[in-house]
Coordinates of C-alpha atoms in Angstrom, one line a residue:
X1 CA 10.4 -11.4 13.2
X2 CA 8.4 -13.4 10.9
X3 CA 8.4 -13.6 7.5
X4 CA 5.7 -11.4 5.3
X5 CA 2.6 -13.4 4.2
X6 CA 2.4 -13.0 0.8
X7 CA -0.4 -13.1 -1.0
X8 CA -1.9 -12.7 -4.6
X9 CA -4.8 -10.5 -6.4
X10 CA -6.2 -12.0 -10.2
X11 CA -6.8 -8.7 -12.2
X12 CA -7.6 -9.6 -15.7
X13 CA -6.0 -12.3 -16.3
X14 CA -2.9 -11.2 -14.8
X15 CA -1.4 -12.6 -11.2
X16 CA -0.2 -10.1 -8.6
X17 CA 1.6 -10.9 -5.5
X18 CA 1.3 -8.6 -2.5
X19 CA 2.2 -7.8 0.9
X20 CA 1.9 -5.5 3.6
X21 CA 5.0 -3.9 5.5
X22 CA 5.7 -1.5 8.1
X23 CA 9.3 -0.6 8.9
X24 CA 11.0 2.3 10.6
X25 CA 14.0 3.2 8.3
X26 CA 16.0 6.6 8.4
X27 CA 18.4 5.2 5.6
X28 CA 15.9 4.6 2.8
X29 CA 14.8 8.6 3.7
X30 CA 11.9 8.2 5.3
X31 CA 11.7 9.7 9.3
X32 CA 9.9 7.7 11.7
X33 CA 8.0 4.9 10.3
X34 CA 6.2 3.7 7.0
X35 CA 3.5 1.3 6.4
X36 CA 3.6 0.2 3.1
X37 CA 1.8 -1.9 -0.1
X38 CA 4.5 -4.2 -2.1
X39 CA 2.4 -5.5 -5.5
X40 CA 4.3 -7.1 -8.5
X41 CA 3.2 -9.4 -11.2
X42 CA 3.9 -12.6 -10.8
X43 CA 6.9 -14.2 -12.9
X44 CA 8.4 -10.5 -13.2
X45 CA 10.4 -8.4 -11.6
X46 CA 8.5 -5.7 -12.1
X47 CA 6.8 -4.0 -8.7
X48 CA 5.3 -1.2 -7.3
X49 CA 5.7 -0.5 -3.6
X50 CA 3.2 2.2 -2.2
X51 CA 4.2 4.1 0.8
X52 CA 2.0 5.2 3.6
X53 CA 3.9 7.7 5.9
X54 CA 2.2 10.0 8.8
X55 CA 2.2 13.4 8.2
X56 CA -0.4 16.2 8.7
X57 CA -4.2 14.7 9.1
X58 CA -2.8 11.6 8.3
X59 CA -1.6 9.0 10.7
X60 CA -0.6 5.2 9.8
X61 CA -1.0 2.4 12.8
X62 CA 1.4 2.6 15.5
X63 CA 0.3 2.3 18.8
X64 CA -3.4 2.4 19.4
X65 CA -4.9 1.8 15.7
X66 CA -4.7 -1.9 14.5
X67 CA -1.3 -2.7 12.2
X68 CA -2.8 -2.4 8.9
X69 CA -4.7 0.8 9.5
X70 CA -3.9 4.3 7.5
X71 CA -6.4 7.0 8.6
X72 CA -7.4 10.5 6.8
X73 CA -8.6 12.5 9.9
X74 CA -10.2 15.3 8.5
X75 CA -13.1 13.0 7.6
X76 CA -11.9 9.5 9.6
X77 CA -11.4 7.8 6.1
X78 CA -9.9 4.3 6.9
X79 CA -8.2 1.7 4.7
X80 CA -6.7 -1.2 6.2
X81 CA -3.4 -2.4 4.1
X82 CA -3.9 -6.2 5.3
X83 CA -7.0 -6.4 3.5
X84 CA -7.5 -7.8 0.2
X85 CA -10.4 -5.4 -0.5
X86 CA -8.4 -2.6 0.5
X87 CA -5.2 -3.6 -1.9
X88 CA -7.5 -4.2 -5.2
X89 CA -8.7 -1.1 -4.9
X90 CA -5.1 0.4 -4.8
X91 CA -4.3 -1.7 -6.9
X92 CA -6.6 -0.6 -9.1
X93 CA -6.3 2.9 -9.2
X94 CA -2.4 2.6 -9.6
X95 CA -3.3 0.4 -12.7
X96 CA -6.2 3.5 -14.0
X97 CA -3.1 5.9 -13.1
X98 CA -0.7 3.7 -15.0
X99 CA 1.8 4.0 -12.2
X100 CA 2.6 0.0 -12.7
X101 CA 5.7 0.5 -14.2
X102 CA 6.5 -1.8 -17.3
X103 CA 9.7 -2.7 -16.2
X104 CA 11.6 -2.4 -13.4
X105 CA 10.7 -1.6 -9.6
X106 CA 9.1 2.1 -8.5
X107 CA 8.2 3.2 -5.2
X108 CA 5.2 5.7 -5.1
X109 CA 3.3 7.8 -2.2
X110 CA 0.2 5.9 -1.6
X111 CA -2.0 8.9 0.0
X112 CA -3.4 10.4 -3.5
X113 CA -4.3 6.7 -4.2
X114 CA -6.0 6.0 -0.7
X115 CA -8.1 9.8 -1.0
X116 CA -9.2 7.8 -4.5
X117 CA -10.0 5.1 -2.9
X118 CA -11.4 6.9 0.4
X119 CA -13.7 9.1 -1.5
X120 CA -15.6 6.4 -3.1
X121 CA -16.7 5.0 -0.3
X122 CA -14.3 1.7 0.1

């Protein structure tokens, strides 16, 4: 395995480092796999990781959709997590939601953010 590309977002002044993940971990709680979002400002230790996880009319690459991709399929909303586009926007709405915590490290479902996201028209 290789390691994660990490790259970095400018949001008002402030640096944030990002990158994309997918993992298949039973021991963190999560069954079957997870595709997931892992933004912090630079300097800190403060993060936010946003997890992606299939689950009814919603399916996350894994076989025959590129690696990156999270799909709504009630409508065929697509988001793909490798693109920086896609992250700012995330990004952003976890910022308007004030889910970035102040301190510390949270990990948050990253649906209601991507339907946010989705149903503007990213």
């Amino acid at each position: 395995m290789g390691r994660r590309r990490v790259r970095r977002i400018v949001v008002g002044g402030t640096v944030y480092g990002w990158c994309f993940g997918h993992r298949h971990d039973r021991v963190r709680g999560y069954s079957g796999c997870s595709s997931t979002v892992t933004l912090w400002r630079s300097g800190s230790r403060t993060g936010l990781r946003l997890v992606f996880q299939p689950g009814p009319g919603r399916v996350i690459a894994g076989g025959y959709l590129d690696e990156g991709a999270v799909v709504r399929l009630s409508d065929g909303a697509y988001l793909n997590l490798h693109r920086p586009g896609s992250v700012r926007a995330l990004l952003d709405e976890a910022l308007a939601r004030e889910l970035f915590p102040v301190a510390g490290a949270v990990e948050v479902d990253g649906w209601p953010l991507f339907d946010a996201v989705a149903d503007r028209g990213l």
